[in-house]
XYZ file of C-alpha atoms in Angstrom:
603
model
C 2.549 16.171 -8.420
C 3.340 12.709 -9.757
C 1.730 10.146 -8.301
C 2.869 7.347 -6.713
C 2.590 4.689 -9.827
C 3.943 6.828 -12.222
C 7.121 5.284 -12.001
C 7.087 1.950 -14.516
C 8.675 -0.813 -12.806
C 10.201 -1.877 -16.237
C 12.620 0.997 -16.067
C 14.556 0.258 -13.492
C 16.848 -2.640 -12.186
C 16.066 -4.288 -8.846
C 19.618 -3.926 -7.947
C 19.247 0.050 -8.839
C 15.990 -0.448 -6.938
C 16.944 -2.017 -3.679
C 19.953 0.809 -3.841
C 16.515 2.851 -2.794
C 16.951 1.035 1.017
C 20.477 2.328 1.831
C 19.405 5.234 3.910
C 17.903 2.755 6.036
C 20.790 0.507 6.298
C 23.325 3.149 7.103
C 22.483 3.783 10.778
C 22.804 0.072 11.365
C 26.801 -0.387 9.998
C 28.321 -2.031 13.091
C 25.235 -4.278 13.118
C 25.865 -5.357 9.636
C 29.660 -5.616 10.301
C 29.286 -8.271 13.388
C 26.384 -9.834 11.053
C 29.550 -10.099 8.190
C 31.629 -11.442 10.375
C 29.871 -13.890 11.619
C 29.210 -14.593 7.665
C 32.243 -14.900 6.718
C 33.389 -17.654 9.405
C 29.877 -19.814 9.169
C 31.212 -20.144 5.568
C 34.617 -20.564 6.056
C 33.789 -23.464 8.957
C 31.178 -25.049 5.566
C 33.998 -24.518 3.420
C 36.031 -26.732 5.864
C 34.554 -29.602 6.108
C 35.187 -31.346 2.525
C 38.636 -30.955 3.104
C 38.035 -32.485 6.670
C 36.272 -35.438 4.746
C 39.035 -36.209 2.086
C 41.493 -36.585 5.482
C 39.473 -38.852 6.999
C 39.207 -41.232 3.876
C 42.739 -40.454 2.508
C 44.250 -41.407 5.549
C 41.721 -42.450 7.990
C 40.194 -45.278 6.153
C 43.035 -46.079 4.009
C 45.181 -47.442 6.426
C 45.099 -49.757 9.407
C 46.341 -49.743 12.910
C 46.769 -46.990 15.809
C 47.717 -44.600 14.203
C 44.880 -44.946 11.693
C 42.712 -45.264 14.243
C 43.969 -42.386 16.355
C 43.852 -40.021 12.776
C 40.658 -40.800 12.320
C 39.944 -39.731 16.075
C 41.220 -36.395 15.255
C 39.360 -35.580 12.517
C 36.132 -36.501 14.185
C 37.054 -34.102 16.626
C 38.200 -31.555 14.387
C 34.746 -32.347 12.435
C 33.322 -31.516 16.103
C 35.168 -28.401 16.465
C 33.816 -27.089 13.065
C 30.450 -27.889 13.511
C 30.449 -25.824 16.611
C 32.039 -23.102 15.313
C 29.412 -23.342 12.401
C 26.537 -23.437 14.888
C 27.821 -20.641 16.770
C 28.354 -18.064 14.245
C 24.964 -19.236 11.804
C 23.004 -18.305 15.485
C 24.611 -15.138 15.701
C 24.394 -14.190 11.925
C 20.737 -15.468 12.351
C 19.995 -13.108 15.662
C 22.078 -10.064 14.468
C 20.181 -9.982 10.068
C 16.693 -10.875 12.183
C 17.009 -7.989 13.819
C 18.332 -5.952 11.310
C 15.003 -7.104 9.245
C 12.597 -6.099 12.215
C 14.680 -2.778 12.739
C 14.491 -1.613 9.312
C 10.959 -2.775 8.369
C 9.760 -0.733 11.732
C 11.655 2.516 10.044
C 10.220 1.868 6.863
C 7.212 2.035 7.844
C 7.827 5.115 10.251
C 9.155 6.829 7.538
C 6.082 6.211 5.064
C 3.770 6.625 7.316
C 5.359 10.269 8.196
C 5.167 11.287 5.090
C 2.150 10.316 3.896
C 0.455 12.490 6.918
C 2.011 15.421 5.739
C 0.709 15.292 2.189
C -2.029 17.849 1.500
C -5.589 16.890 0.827
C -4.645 17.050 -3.320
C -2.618 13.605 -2.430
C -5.875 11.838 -1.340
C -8.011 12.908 -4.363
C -5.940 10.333 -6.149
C -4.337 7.575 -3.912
C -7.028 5.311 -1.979
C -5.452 4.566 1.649
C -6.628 1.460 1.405
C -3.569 0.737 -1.366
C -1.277 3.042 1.000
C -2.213 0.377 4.063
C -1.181 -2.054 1.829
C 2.385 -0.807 1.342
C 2.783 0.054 4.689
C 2.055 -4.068 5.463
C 2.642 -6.070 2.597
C 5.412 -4.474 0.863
C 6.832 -3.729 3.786
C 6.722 -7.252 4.923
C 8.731 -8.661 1.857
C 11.484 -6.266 2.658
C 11.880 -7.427 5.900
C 12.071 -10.872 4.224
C 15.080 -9.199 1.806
C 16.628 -7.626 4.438
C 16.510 -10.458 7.039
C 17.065 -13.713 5.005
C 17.513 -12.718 1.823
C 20.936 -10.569 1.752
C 22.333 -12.681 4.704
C 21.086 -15.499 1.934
C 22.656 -14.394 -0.657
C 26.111 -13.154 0.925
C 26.578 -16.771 2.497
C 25.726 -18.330 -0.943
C 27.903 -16.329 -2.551
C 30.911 -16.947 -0.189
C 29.995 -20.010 -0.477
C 30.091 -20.337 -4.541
C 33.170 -18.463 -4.806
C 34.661 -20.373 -1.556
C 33.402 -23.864 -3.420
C 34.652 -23.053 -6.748
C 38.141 -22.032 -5.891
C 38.170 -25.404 -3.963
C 37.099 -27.372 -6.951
C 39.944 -25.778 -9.158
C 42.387 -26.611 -6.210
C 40.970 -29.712 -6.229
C 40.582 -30.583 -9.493
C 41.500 -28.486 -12.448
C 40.120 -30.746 -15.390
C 37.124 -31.296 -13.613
C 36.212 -27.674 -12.710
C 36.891 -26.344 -16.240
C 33.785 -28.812 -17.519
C 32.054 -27.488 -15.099
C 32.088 -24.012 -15.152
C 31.272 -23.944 -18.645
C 28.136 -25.845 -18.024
C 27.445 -23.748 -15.318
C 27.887 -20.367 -17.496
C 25.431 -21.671 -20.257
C 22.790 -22.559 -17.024
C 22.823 -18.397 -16.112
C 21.173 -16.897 -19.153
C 17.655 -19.306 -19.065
C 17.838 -17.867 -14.789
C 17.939 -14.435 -16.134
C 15.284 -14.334 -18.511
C 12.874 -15.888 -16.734
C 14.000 -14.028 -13.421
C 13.265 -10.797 -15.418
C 9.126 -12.269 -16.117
C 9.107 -13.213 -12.309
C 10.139 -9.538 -11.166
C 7.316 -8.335 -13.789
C 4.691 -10.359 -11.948
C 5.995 -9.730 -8.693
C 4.785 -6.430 -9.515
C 1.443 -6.912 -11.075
C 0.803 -9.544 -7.746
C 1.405 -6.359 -5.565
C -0.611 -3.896 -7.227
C -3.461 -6.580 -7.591
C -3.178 -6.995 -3.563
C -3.105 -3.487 -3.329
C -6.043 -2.854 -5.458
C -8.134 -5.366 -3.019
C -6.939 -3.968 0.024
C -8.012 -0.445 -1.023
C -11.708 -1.665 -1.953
C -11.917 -3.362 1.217
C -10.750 -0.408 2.773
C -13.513 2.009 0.982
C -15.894 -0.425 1.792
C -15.463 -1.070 5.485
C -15.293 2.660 6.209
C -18.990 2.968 4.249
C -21.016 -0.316 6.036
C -23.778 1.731 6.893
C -24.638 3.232 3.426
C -23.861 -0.227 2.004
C -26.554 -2.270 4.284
C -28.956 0.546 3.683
C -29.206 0.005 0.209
C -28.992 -3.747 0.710
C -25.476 -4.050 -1.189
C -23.497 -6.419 0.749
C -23.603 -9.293 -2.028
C -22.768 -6.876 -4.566
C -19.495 -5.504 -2.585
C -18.412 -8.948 -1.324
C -18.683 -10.071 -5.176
C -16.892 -7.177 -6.201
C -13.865 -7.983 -3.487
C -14.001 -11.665 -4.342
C -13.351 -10.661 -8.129
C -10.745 -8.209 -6.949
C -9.101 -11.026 -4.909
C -9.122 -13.711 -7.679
C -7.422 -11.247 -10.086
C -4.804 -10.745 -7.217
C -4.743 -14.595 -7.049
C -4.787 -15.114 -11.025
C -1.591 -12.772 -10.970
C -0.059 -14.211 -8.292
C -0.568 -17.608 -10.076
C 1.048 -16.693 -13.076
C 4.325 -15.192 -11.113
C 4.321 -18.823 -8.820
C 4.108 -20.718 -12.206
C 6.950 -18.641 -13.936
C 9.203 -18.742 -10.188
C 8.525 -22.539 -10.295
C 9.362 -23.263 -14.019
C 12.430 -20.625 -12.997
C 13.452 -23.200 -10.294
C 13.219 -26.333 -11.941
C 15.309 -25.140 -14.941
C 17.668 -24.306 -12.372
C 17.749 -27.452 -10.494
C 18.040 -29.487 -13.446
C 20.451 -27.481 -15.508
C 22.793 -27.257 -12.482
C 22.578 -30.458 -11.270
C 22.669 -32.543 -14.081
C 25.845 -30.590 -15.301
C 27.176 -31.694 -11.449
C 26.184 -35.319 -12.615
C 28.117 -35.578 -16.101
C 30.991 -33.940 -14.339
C 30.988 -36.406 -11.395
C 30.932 -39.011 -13.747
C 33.998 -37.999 -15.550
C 35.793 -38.122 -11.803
C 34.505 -41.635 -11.103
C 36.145 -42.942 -14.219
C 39.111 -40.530 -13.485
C 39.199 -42.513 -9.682
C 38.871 -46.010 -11.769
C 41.803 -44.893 -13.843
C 44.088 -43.637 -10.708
C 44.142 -40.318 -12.073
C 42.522 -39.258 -8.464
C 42.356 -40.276 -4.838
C 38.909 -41.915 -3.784
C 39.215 -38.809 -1.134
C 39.859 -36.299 -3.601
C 36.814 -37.165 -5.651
C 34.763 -37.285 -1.980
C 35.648 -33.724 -1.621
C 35.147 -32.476 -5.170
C 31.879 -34.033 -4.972
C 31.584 -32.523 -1.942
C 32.704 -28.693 -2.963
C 30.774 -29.096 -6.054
C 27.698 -30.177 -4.140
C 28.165 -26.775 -2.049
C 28.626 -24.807 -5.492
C 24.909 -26.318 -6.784
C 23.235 -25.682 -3.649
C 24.493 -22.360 -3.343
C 24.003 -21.326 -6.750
C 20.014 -23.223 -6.249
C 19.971 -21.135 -3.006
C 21.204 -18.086 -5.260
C 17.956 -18.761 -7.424
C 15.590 -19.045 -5.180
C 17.190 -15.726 -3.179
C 16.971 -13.940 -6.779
C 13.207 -14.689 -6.419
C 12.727 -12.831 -3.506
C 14.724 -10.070 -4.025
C 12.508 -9.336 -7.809
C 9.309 -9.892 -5.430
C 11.314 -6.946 -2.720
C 12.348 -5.013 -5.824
C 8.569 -4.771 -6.960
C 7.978 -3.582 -2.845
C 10.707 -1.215 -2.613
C 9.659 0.525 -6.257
C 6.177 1.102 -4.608
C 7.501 2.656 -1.354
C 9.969 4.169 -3.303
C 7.752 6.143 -5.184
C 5.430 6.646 -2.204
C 8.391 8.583 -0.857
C 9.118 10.648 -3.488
C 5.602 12.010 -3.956
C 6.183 15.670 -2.824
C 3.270 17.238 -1.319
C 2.428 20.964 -3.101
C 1.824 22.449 -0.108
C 5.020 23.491 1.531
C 6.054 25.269 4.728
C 8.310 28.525 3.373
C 12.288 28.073 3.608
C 12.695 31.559 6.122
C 9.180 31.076 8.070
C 7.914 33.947 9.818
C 6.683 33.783 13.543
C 2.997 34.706 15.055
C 4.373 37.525 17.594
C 3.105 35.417 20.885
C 0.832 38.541 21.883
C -0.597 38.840 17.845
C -3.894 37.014 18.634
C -5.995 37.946 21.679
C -9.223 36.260 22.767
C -10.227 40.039 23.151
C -9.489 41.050 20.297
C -9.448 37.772 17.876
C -7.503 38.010 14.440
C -7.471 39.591 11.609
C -8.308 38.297 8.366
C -7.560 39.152 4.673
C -8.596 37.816 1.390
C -7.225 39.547 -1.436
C -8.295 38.835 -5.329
C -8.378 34.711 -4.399
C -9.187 32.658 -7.618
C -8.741 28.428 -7.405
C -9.621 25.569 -8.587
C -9.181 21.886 -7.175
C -6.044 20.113 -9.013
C -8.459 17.008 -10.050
C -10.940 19.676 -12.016
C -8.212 22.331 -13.415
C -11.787 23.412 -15.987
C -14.251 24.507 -13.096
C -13.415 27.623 -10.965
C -13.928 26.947 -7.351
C -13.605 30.654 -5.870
C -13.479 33.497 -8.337
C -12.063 36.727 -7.391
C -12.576 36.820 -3.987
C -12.244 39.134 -1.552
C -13.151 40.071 2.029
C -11.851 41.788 4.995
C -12.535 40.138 8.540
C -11.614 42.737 11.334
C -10.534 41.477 14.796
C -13.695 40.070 16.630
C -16.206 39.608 13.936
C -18.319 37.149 12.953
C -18.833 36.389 9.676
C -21.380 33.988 8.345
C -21.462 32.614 4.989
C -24.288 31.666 3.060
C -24.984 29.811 -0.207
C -26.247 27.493 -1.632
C -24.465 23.823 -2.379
C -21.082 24.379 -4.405
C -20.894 28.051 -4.155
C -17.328 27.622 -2.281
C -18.013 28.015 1.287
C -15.493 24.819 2.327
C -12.997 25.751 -0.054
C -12.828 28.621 1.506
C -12.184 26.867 4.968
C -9.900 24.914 3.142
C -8.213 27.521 1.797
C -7.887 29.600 5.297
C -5.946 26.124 6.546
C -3.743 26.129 3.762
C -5.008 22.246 2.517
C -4.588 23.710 -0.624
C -2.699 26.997 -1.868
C -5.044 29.550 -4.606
C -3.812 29.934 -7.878
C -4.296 33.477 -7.498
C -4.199 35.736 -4.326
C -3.135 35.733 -1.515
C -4.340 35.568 2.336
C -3.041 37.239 5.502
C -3.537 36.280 8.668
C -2.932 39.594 11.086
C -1.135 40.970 8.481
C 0.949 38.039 7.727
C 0.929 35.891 4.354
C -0.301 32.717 5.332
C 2.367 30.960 2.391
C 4.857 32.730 5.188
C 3.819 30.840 7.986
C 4.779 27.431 9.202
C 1.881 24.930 8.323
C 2.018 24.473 12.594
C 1.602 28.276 13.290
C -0.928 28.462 10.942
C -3.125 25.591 12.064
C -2.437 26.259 15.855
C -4.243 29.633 15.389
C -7.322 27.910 13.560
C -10.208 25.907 15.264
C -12.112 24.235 13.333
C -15.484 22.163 13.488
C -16.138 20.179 10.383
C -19.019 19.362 8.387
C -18.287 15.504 8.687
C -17.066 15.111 12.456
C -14.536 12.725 12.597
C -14.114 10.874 15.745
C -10.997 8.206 16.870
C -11.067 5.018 18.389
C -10.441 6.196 21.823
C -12.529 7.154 25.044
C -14.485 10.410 25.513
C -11.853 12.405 27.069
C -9.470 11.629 24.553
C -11.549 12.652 21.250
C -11.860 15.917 22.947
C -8.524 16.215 24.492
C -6.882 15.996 20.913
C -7.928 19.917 20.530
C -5.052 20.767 22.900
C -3.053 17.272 23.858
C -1.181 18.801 27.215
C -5.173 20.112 28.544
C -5.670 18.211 31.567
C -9.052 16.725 32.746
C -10.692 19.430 34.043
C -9.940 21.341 30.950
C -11.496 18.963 28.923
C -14.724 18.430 31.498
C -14.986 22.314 31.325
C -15.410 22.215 27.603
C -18.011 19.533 26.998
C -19.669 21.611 29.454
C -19.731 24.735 26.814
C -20.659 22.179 24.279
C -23.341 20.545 25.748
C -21.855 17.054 25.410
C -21.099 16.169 29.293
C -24.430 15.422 30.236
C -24.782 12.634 27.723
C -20.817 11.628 28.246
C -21.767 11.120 31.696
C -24.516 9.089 30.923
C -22.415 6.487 28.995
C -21.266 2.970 30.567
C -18.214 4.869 31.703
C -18.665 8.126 31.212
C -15.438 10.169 30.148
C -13.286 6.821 29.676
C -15.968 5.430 27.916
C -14.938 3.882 24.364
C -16.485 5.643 21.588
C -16.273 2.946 18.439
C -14.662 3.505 15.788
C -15.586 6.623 13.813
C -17.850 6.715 16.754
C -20.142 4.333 15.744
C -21.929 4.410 19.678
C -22.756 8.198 19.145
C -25.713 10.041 17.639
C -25.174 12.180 14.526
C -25.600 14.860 16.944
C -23.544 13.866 20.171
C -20.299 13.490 17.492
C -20.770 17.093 16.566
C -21.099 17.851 19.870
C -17.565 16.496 20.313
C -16.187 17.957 17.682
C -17.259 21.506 19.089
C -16.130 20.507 22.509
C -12.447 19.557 20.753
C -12.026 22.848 19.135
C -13.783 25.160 22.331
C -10.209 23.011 24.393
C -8.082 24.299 21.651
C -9.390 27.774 22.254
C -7.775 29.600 19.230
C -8.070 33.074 18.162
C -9.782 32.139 14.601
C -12.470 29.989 14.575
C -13.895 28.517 11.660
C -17.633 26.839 11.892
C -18.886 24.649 9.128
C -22.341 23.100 9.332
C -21.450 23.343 13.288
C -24.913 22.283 13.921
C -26.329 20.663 11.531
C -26.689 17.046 12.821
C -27.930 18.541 15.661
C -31.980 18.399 17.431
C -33.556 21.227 18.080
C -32.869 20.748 21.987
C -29.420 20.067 21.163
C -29.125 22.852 19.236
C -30.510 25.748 21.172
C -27.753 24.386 24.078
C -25.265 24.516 21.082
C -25.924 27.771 20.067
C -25.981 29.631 23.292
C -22.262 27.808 23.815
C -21.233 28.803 20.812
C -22.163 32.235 21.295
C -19.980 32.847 24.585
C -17.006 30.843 22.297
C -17.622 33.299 19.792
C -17.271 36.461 21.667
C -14.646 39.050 21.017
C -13.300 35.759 18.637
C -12.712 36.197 14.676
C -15.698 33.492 13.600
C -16.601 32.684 10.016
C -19.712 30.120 10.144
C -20.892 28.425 6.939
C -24.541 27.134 7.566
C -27.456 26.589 5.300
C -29.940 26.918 7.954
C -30.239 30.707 7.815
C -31.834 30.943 11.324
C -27.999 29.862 12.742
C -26.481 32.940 11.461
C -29.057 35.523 11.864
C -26.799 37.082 14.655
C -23.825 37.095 13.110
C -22.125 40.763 12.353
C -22.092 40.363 8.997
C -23.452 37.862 6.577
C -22.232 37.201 2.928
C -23.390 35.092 0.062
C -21.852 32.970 -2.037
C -22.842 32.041 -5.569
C -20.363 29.995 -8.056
C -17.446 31.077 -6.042
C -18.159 34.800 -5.845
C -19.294 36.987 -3.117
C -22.499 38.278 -4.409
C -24.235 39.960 -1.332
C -22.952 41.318 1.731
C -25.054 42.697 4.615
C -27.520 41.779 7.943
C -29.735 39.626 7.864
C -32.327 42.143 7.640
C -30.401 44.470 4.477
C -30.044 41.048 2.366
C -33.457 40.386 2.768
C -34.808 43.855 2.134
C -32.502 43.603 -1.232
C -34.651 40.825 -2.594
C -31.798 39.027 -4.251
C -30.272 35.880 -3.394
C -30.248 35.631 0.273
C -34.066 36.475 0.354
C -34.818 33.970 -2.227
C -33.165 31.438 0.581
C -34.773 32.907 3.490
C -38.211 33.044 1.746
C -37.716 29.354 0.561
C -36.230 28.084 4.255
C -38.610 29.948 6.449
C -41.556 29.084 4.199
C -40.561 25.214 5.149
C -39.741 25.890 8.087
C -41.762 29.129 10.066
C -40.676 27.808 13.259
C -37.080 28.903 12.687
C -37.581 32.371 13.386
């Protein structure tokens, strides 16, 4: 899987680039076509008033007498009528690419955002989401700046250029020959030094990006960072990051500056030598005093828009840079794929009286970020309908992988697994998950109320549901205790809870979901020994006639459990009861020995 810098922004043009936003566009046609038109007839209505101008001196003000007076009239009012026309159509060309900006960018974001939350685990191991937040904001944002200024920009500068030009050749052909040369040597310094602006535009967004993702790592990890008294360390180690961002971003601002002052002086003083070549031409009655009013005019219109052209150019390297990174976001492809003829669960397939089946056959992985160290080794196990199955070992030995294999957050290398029957790689990633509960080691809570962070086991349960399985998981008496109970707001990551009320939670979340597999890790770990004991005995009536695999180091948590096998460098070394494994003397009775030696109590 490549990742989503592996494309070098060097290789590619940002015309090719932005060619990357058509899909976007596409659905938005007739928007873009009223947009056009309105374009096209702000431009014409600019284009219209230099010729306006050279009237009104020509014959206006080179006469005297009524009908002097009453030309003069008209072309003031014709002046009128074009301004309004201008006004009109720049407001709706203004309304119609704003919202075309806002639409797009809202898409964009949509659309990155939905993929990146199907990407499997693998993704995360090597992108930080703080520099994926950053894309979906910043880059993002200087899209919306391409899409609505910047094209509008540079279609109305171009019209206007082109619009300009052909005037000044009408108007003078002498005049606009100079010109236009002068104007063609002015393009190559643009383009080099627009190609070093696009190049820093780049480096100032993965410098932003790089910020954004240690603040990101850092504000998720407070705690641990005030515990060990690292706050100066972390806020010098984000300034540094941010003054590198700013360093970079210097450098592109002082190469986009030098790249508009070039411009402005190249352009204009070519518009000056020309101009003075008409005065003299004026002086020598080679031209009308209105003629030269609207060359200088026209060729006042062709500077600015070419300036305007320049500045536009800047933006769009800046949204070139953007729309390589999202670009590239996109194409990351996550290795874990829902099949291209899915097979279905049979609605009756898993029973809460019977639970599911479960089959590990020959599994062998290993974690894509350490392709050297063997995570599960030839696996297997059999899990009949309505067993529990604890497993035991100590750190490293596989256990979560093993979760993480069931859920299919990564595929084995070797093996396969079947779910009643079925290959799980056969299943949709939805069927698959909607027959797994889980309760994680880390419980992960949202920023919402109580009822919520439970209700997102099954999002169509209703209230009662929900009240009915807190109950099972010992959580409503202390949910009922808070400010306001149920609709209470828990913080975010639930900050406001106990180690053990957020596992509590967690159980309570997958008990709504009710599936037929349920997969325990560390369920109660963070919990008392009050806690606990109300835990377990929920648990217990959750568990019955229910597939169950429990991972838990505290051996006196899966003491009951049908069967109970141990782990040991990703291979299942003993299998057995709790009393067999210990009467073999191998490596579950070394952990008993050393766990109930610590802790007697536990039996």
């Amino acid at each position: 899987m490549s990742t989503p810098n592996s494309s070098p922004a060097s290789q590619r043009s940002s015309l090719s680039t932005l060619k990357g936003l058509l899909p976007f566009l596409r659905p938005y046609r007739a928007r873009f076509f009223v947009a056009g038109i309105a374009l096209v007839v702000a431009a014409c209505a600019t284009l219209a008033i230099p010729a306006a101008f050279k009237q009104m001196i020509d014959m206006g003000f080179g006469g005297t007498g009524d009908h002097s007076i009453k030309h003069v009239d008209l072309t003031f009012l014709a002046l009128f009528g074009v301004a309004t026309v201008l006004g009109i159509s720049t407001a709706a060309r203004f309304y119609m690419v704003s919202w075309l900006g806002e639409r797009v960018t809202a898409d964009i974001r949509s659309k990155v955002y939905s993929h990146v939350v199907t990407q499997s685990p693998q993704f995360f191991e090597t992108t930080q989401t703080g520099e994926v937040l950053s894309r979906l904001t910043t880059d993002t944002t200087l899209i919306q700046t391409v899409v609505g200024t910047s094209i509008s920009m540079a279609l109305r500068n171009i019209l206007l250029f082109i619009g300009g030009l052909v005037m000044l050749f009408v108007t003078s052909i002498k005049l606009s020959s100079i010109i236009i040369v002068m104007l063609a040597l002015v393009v190559l310094p643009i383009v080099i030094f627009g190609r070093k602006v696009r190049k820093l535009s780049r480096d100032s967004q993965d410098k932003i990006a790089d910020a954004s993702a240690i603040a990101g790592e850092i504000l998720n990890a407070m705690p641990t960072v005030q515990a060990f008294t690292h706050e100066h360390i972390e806020a010098d180690r984000f300034s540094g990051s941010v003054e590198n961002a700013f360093q970079t971003a210097m450098r592109r601002i002082r190469a986009r500056s030098l790249l508009t002052m070039i411009a402005i002086l190249l352009v204009f003083g070519s518009i000056v030598f020309v101009l003075w070549l008409g005065a003299h031409a004026v002086l020598q009655g080679n031209m009308s005093g209105g003629e030269l009013g609207q060359f200088i005019l026209y060729a006042s219109l062709v500077a600015g828009a070419l300036g305007a052209l320049s500045e536009v150019m800047g933006d769009a390297q800046r949204a070139a840079g953007a729309t390589e990174r999202l670009l590239d976001l996109m194409a990351v492809e996550s290795p874990i794929q829902n099949p291209a003829s899915p097979k279905s669960l049979p609605q009756n397939a898993f029973k809460i009286q019977t639970g599911a089946t479960l089959s590990l056959n020959d599994i062998g992985f290993h974690y894509p970020s350490r392709p050297n160290t063997q995570a599960i080794s030839h696996l297997s196990l059999q899990v009949a309908a309505g067993e529990t199955v604890a497993i035991v070992g100590s750190s490293g030995a596989g256990k979560t992988t093993l979760f993480q294999l069931l859920l299919r957050f990564y595929d084995p290398q070797q093996g396969f697994i079947e779910l009643n029957g079925i290959n799980i790689r056969d299943l949709t990633l939805h069927d698959l998950r909607d027959a797994v509960g889980v309760v994680p080691q880390e419980t992960i809570i949202f920023s919402a109320n109580a009822m919520e962070n439970i209700r997102y086991g099954r999002a169509n349960a209703s209230d009662a549901e929900v009240i009915a399985a807190a109950k099972m998981a010992a959580a409503h008496e202390f949910i009922e205790k808070l400010p306001e109970g149920y609709q209470s707001f828990l913080g975010e990551r639930g900050v406001r809870l106990s180690g053990g009320q957020r596992q509590r939670i967690a159980i309570a979340r997958a008990l709504l979901k009710n599936p037929p597999l349920l997969l325990l890790d560390e369920a109660t770990s963070a919990l008392d020994a009050e806690s606990e004991r109300l835990v377990q005995g929920a648990l217990e009536v959750a568990m019955r006639d229910r597939t169950t695999l429990i991972i838990a180091h505290r051996l006196a948590t899966v003491q009951r459990a049908d069967r109970i096998i141990v782990m040991d460098q990703g291979k299942i070394v003993e299998t057995g009861t709790h009393n067999s494994l210990v009467e073999q003397g191998g490596v579950y009775a070394t952990l008993a020995a050393l766990q109930f030696n610590l802790h007697p109590d536990s039996e």
